[in-house]
PDB file of C-alpha atoms in Angstrom:
ATOM      1  CA  UNK L   1       0.000   0.000   0.000  1.00 42.00           C
ATOM      2  CA  UNK L   2       1.433   3.407  -0.906  1.00 47.00           C
ATOM      3  CA  UNK L   3       1.829   6.235   1.571  1.00 50.00           C
ATOM      4  CA  UNK L   4      -1.142   8.040   0.061  1.00 51.00           C
ATOM      5  CA  UNK L   5      -2.624   8.755   3.505  1.00 46.00           C
ATOM      6  CA  UNK L   6      -0.252  11.703   3.997  1.00 50.00           C
ATOM      7  CA  UNK L   7      -2.232  13.727   1.449  1.00 84.00           C
ATOM      8  CA  UNK L   8      -5.627  12.396   2.501  1.00 91.00           C
ATOM      9  CA  UNK L   9      -7.838  14.289   4.907  1.00 96.00           C
ATOM     10  CA  UNK L  10     -10.567  11.680   5.309  1.00 96.00           C
ATOM     11  CA  UNK L  11     -11.608   8.193   4.279  1.00 95.00           C
ATOM     12  CA  UNK L  12     -15.215   7.014   4.228  1.00 97.00           C
ATOM     13  CA  UNK L  13     -16.978   3.756   3.597  1.00 96.00           C
ATOM     14  CA  UNK L  14     -20.615   3.789   2.495  1.00 96.00           C
ATOM     15  CA  UNK L  15     -23.016   0.892   2.972  1.00 94.00           C
ATOM     16  CA  UNK L  16     -26.618   1.001   1.875  1.00 93.00           C
ATOM     17  CA  UNK L  17     -28.938  -0.600   4.390  1.00 94.00           C
ATOM     18  CA  UNK L  18     -32.481  -1.734   5.015  1.00 95.00           C
ATOM     19  CA  UNK L  19     -32.082  -1.268   8.773  1.00 97.00           C
ATOM     20  CA  UNK L  20     -29.167  -0.411  11.047  1.00 97.00           C
ATOM     21  CA  UNK L  21     -28.913  -0.265  14.807  1.00 98.00           C
ATOM     22  CA  UNK L  22     -25.872   1.058  16.683  1.00 97.00           C
ATOM     23  CA  UNK L  23     -25.237   0.715  20.397  1.00 96.00           C
ATOM     24  CA  UNK L  24     -23.872   4.060  21.564  1.00 94.00           C
ATOM     25  CA  UNK L  25     -23.770   3.271  25.283  1.00 92.00           C
ATOM     26  CA  UNK L  26     -23.256  -0.182  26.777  1.00 90.00           C
ATOM     27  CA  UNK L  27     -25.468  -1.409  29.602  1.00 91.00           C
ATOM     28  CA  UNK L  28     -24.307  -0.895  33.146  1.00 92.00           C
ATOM     29  CA  UNK L  29     -25.644  -1.682  36.586  1.00 95.00           C
ATOM     30  CA  UNK L  30     -28.009   1.307  36.532  1.00 95.00           C
ATOM     31  CA  UNK L  31     -29.215   1.387  32.935  1.00 95.00           C
ATOM     32  CA  UNK L  32     -29.800  -0.613  29.793  1.00 95.00           C
ATOM     33  CA  UNK L  33     -27.800  -0.160  26.623  1.00 93.00           C
ATOM     34  CA  UNK L  34     -28.628   2.880  24.482  1.00 95.00           C
ATOM     35  CA  UNK L  35     -29.084   2.484  20.741  1.00 97.00           C
ATOM     36  CA  UNK L  36     -29.663   4.694  17.722  1.00 97.00           C
ATOM     37  CA  UNK L  37     -31.223   3.210  14.609  1.00 97.00           C
ATOM     38  CA  UNK L  38     -32.364   3.933  11.103  1.00 98.00           C
ATOM     39  CA  UNK L  39     -34.476   2.213   8.531  1.00 97.00           C
ATOM     40  CA  UNK L  40     -33.664   2.218   4.825  1.00 96.00           C
ATOM     41  CA  UNK L  41     -30.808   4.482   3.881  1.00 96.00           C
ATOM     42  CA  UNK L  42     -27.050   4.686   4.174  1.00 96.00           C
ATOM     43  CA  UNK L  43     -24.450   3.940   6.814  1.00 97.00           C
ATOM     44  CA  UNK L  44     -21.426   6.233   6.589  1.00 98.00           C
ATOM     45  CA  UNK L  45     -18.206   5.210   8.331  1.00 97.00           C
ATOM     46  CA  UNK L  46     -15.693   8.066   8.546  1.00 97.00           C
ATOM     47  CA  UNK L  47     -12.070   8.495   9.605  1.00 95.00           C
ATOM     48  CA  UNK L  48     -10.129  11.770   9.593  1.00 96.00           C
ATOM     49  CA  UNK L  49      -6.377  11.965   9.041  1.00 93.00           C
ATOM     50  CA  UNK L  50      -3.732  14.305  10.434  1.00 93.00           C
ATOM     51  CA  UNK L  51      -3.913  17.623   8.626  1.00 94.00           C
ATOM     52  CA  UNK L  52      -7.680  17.469   8.068  1.00 95.00           C
ATOM     53  CA  UNK L  53      -9.506  20.765   8.536  1.00 96.00           C
ATOM     54  CA  UNK L  54     -13.114  21.943   8.652  1.00 96.00           C
ATOM     55  CA  UNK L  55     -12.695  23.159   5.063  1.00 96.00           C
ATOM     56  CA  UNK L  56     -13.052  19.578   3.785  1.00 97.00           C
ATOM     57  CA  UNK L  57     -16.404  18.956   5.521  1.00 98.00           C
ATOM     58  CA  UNK L  58     -18.704  20.591   2.910  1.00 98.00           C
ATOM     59  CA  UNK L  59     -17.002  18.667   0.089  1.00 98.00           C
ATOM     60  CA  UNK L  60     -17.366  15.340   1.910  1.00 98.00           C
ATOM     61  CA  UNK L  61     -21.009  15.962   2.824  1.00 98.00           C
ATOM     62  CA  UNK L  62     -21.971  17.121  -0.671  1.00 98.00           C
ATOM     63  CA  UNK L  63     -20.218  14.155  -2.279  1.00 98.00           C
ATOM     64  CA  UNK L  64     -21.645  11.507   0.042  1.00 98.00           C
ATOM     65  CA  UNK L  65     -25.227  12.754   0.103  1.00 98.00           C
ATOM     66  CA  UNK L  66     -25.403  13.263  -3.670  1.00 97.00           C
ATOM     67  CA  UNK L  67     -23.616  10.210  -5.035  1.00 95.00           C
ATOM     68  CA  UNK L  68     -26.033   7.751  -6.654  1.00 94.00           C
ATOM     69  CA  UNK L  69     -25.447   4.600  -4.606  1.00 91.00           C
ATOM     70  CA  UNK L  70     -28.898   3.886  -3.142  1.00 91.00           C
ATOM     71  CA  UNK L  71     -31.024   1.356  -4.981  1.00 89.00           C
ATOM     72  CA  UNK L  72     -34.730   2.072  -5.371  1.00 90.00           C
ATOM     73  CA  UNK L  73     -37.403  -0.626  -5.441  1.00 89.00           C
ATOM     74  CA  UNK L  74     -37.275  -0.475  -9.244  1.00 93.00           C
ATOM     75  CA  UNK L  75     -33.495  -1.079  -9.302  1.00 89.00           C
ATOM     76  CA  UNK L  76     -32.526   2.471 -10.217  1.00 93.00           C
ATOM     77  CA  UNK L  77     -29.624   4.057  -8.327  1.00 93.00           C
ATOM     78  CA  UNK L  78     -30.242   7.451  -6.737  1.00 95.00           C
ATOM     79  CA  UNK L  79     -28.675   9.589  -4.043  1.00 96.00           C
ATOM     80  CA  UNK L  80     -29.686   9.182  -0.402  1.00 96.00           C
ATOM     81  CA  UNK L  81     -31.334  12.619  -0.734  1.00 97.00           C
ATOM     82  CA  UNK L  82     -33.417  11.451  -3.712  1.00 96.00           C
ATOM     83  CA  UNK L  83     -34.343   8.071  -2.221  1.00 95.00           C
ATOM     84  CA  UNK L  84     -35.018   9.709   0.365  1.00 96.00           C
ATOM     85  CA  UNK L  85     -33.119   7.650   2.924  1.00 97.00           C
ATOM     86  CA  UNK L  86     -31.986   7.847   6.511  1.00 98.00           C
ATOM     87  CA  UNK L  87     -28.340   8.225   7.497  1.00 98.00           C
ATOM     88  CA  UNK L  88     -26.322   6.578  10.257  1.00 98.00           C
ATOM     89  CA  UNK L  89     -22.851   8.063  10.759  1.00 98.00           C
ATOM     90  CA  UNK L  90     -20.231   5.979  12.546  1.00 97.00           C
ATOM     91  CA  UNK L  91     -16.731   7.172  13.468  1.00 95.00           C
ATOM     92  CA  UNK L  92     -14.345   4.463  12.264  1.00 90.00           C
ATOM     93  CA  UNK L  93     -10.690   5.007  13.174  1.00 81.00           C
ATOM     94  CA  UNK L  94      -9.732   1.624  11.749  1.00 78.00           C
ATOM     95  CA  UNK L  95     -10.237   3.016   8.239  1.00 85.00           C
ATOM     96  CA  UNK L  96      -6.912   4.789   8.814  1.00 79.00           C
ATOM     97  CA  UNK L  97      -4.909   1.613   9.375  1.00 73.00           C
ATOM     98  CA  UNK L  98      -2.085   0.503   7.121  1.00 74.00           C
ATOM     99  CA  UNK L  99       0.805  -1.980   6.890  1.00 68.00           C
ATOM    100  CA  UNK L 100       1.071  -5.662   7.767  1.00 67.00           C
ATOM    101  CA  UNK L 101       0.532  -4.940  11.449  1.00 65.00           C
ATOM    102  CA  UNK L 102      -2.244  -2.379  11.536  1.00 66.00           C
ATOM    103  CA  UNK L 103      -0.943   1.020  12.607  1.00 71.00           C
ATOM    104  CA  UNK L 104      -2.914   4.231  12.868  1.00 75.00           C
ATOM    105  CA  UNK L 105      -0.150   6.852  12.929  1.00 74.00           C
ATOM    106  CA  UNK L 106      -1.812   8.863  10.144  1.00 80.00           C
ATOM    107  CA  UNK L 107      -5.099   9.291  12.055  1.00 84.00           C
ATOM    108  CA  UNK L 108      -5.998  12.672  13.467  1.00 86.00           C
ATOM    109  CA  UNK L 109      -5.741  13.274  17.230  1.00 88.00           C
ATOM    110  CA  UNK L 110      -8.779  12.493  19.374  1.00 91.00           C
ATOM    111  CA  UNK L 111      -9.795  16.088  20.182  1.00 94.00           C
ATOM    112  CA  UNK L 112      -9.416  17.301  16.596  1.00 95.00           C
ATOM    113  CA  UNK L 113     -11.205  14.176  15.376  1.00 93.00           C
ATOM    114  CA  UNK L 114     -14.124  14.730  17.748  1.00 96.00           C
ATOM    115  CA  UNK L 115     -14.434  18.317  16.522  1.00 97.00           C
ATOM    116  CA  UNK L 116     -14.399  17.366  12.821  1.00 97.00           C
ATOM    117  CA  UNK L 117     -16.782  14.469  13.442  1.00 97.00           C
ATOM    118  CA  UNK L 118     -19.249  16.803  15.197  1.00 98.00           C
ATOM    119  CA  UNK L 119     -18.972  19.263  12.292  1.00 98.00           C
ATOM    120  CA  UNK L 120     -19.557  16.473   9.787  1.00 98.00           C
ATOM    121  CA  UNK L 121     -22.664  15.220  11.619  1.00 98.00           C
ATOM    122  CA  UNK L 122     -23.999  18.776  11.927  1.00 98.00           C
ATOM    123  CA  UNK L 123     -23.469  19.493   8.222  1.00 98.00           C
ATOM    124  CA  UNK L 124     -25.258  16.264   7.253  1.00 98.00           C
ATOM    125  CA  UNK L 125     -28.186  17.225   9.497  1.00 98.00           C
ATOM    126  CA  UNK L 126     -28.352  20.677   7.871  1.00 98.00           C
ATOM    127  CA  UNK L 127     -28.365  19.197   4.361  1.00 97.00           C
ATOM    128  CA  UNK L 128     -31.162  16.776   5.244  1.00 98.00           C
ATOM    129  CA  UNK L 129     -33.174  19.600   6.881  1.00 97.00           C
ATOM    130  CA  UNK L 130     -32.741  21.705   3.719  1.00 97.00           C
ATOM    131  CA  UNK L 131     -34.235  18.957   1.520  1.00 97.00           C
ATOM    132  CA  UNK L 132     -38.012  19.234   1.295  1.00 97.00           C
ATOM    133  CA  UNK L 133     -38.202  15.640   0.017  1.00 96.00           C
ATOM    134  CA  UNK L 134     -36.292  14.383   3.091  1.00 97.00           C
ATOM    135  CA  UNK L 135     -38.339  16.521   5.483  1.00 97.00           C
ATOM    136  CA  UNK L 136     -41.627  15.285   4.017  1.00 97.00           C
ATOM    137  CA  UNK L 137     -40.444  11.674   4.312  1.00 97.00           C
ATOM    138  CA  UNK L 138     -39.293  12.113   7.919  1.00 97.00           C
ATOM    139  CA  UNK L 139     -35.662  11.280   7.149  1.00 98.00           C
ATOM    140  CA  UNK L 140     -33.377  11.142  10.180  1.00 98.00           C
ATOM    141  CA  UNK L 141     -29.641  11.450  10.725  1.00 98.00           C
ATOM    142  CA  UNK L 142     -28.326   9.372  13.598  1.00 98.00           C
ATOM    143  CA  UNK L 143     -24.754   9.055  14.745  1.00 98.00           C
ATOM    144  CA  UNK L 144     -22.410   7.066  16.907  1.00 97.00           C
ATOM    145  CA  UNK L 145     -20.122   8.430  19.593  1.00 93.00           C
ATOM    146  CA  UNK L 146     -16.541   9.343  18.791  1.00 91.00           C
ATOM    147  CA  UNK L 147     -13.766   7.397  20.502  1.00 83.00           C
ATOM    148  CA  UNK L 148     -15.938   4.632  21.957  1.00 83.00           C
ATOM    149  CA  UNK L 149     -16.364   0.990  21.064  1.00 85.00           C
ATOM    150  CA  UNK L 150     -19.814   0.438  19.585  1.00 89.00           C
ATOM    151  CA  UNK L 151     -21.915  -2.541  18.498  1.00 93.00           C
ATOM    152  CA  UNK L 152     -23.513  -2.433  15.050  1.00 95.00           C
ATOM    153  CA  UNK L 153     -26.380  -4.558  13.768  1.00 96.00           C
ATOM    154  CA  UNK L 154     -26.904  -4.109  10.051  1.00 95.00           C
ATOM    155  CA  UNK L 155     -29.358  -5.490   7.500  1.00 95.00           C
ATOM    156  CA  UNK L 156     -28.176  -4.738   3.982  1.00 92.00           C
ATOM    157  CA  UNK L 157     -29.613  -5.064   0.520  1.00 83.00           C
ATOM    158  CA  UNK L 158     -26.269  -5.975  -0.943  1.00 76.00           C
ATOM    159  CA  UNK L 159     -23.211  -6.317  -0.219  1.00 72.00           C
ATOM    160  CA  UNK L 160     -22.916  -2.898  -1.717  1.00 79.00           C
ATOM    161  CA  UNK L 161     -20.076  -1.044  -0.038  1.00 88.00           C
ATOM    162  CA  UNK L 162     -17.970   1.819  -1.401  1.00 93.00           C
ATOM    163  CA  UNK L 163     -14.745   3.404  -0.208  1.00 94.00           C
ATOM    164  CA  UNK L 164     -14.250   7.127  -0.854  1.00 96.00           C
ATOM    165  CA  UNK L 165     -11.221   9.232  -0.027  1.00 96.00           C
ATOM    166  CA  UNK L 166     -10.989  13.001   0.329  1.00 96.00           C
TER     167      UNK L 166
END
């Protein structure tokens, strides 16, 4: 694998889904596990690299929400905005790994990563809110928690997964 990550700011993986459920807080003695979930739509896994800035967020959001990767009932591929579909965003530091023994030296620091992740989630929410088609359909944006281990349950209508780098 080449050292391409030095020029990258982010890597994403997209997975269309029929239903996805993500545990964002494990159970403890005082409470049950907390989950977020979506029905039909797209799961977005995202990892930011060292050197990433807020300037890249609009480009990532525009690209991911407008790319035609979601399959309609008739078999046509449309964007998640045109489907309209729900979105589950999951921080995924392991997308930054490389080498024979996985190393994550190119990943952004935790505080900067949390900030960019929050900006990314917020921008996705704004784009969905600005779409009358998504608002009418009751589309939701849900997200995982940055820096925590999470459990994902996913029903897909594929495998139909795409890697995108920014």
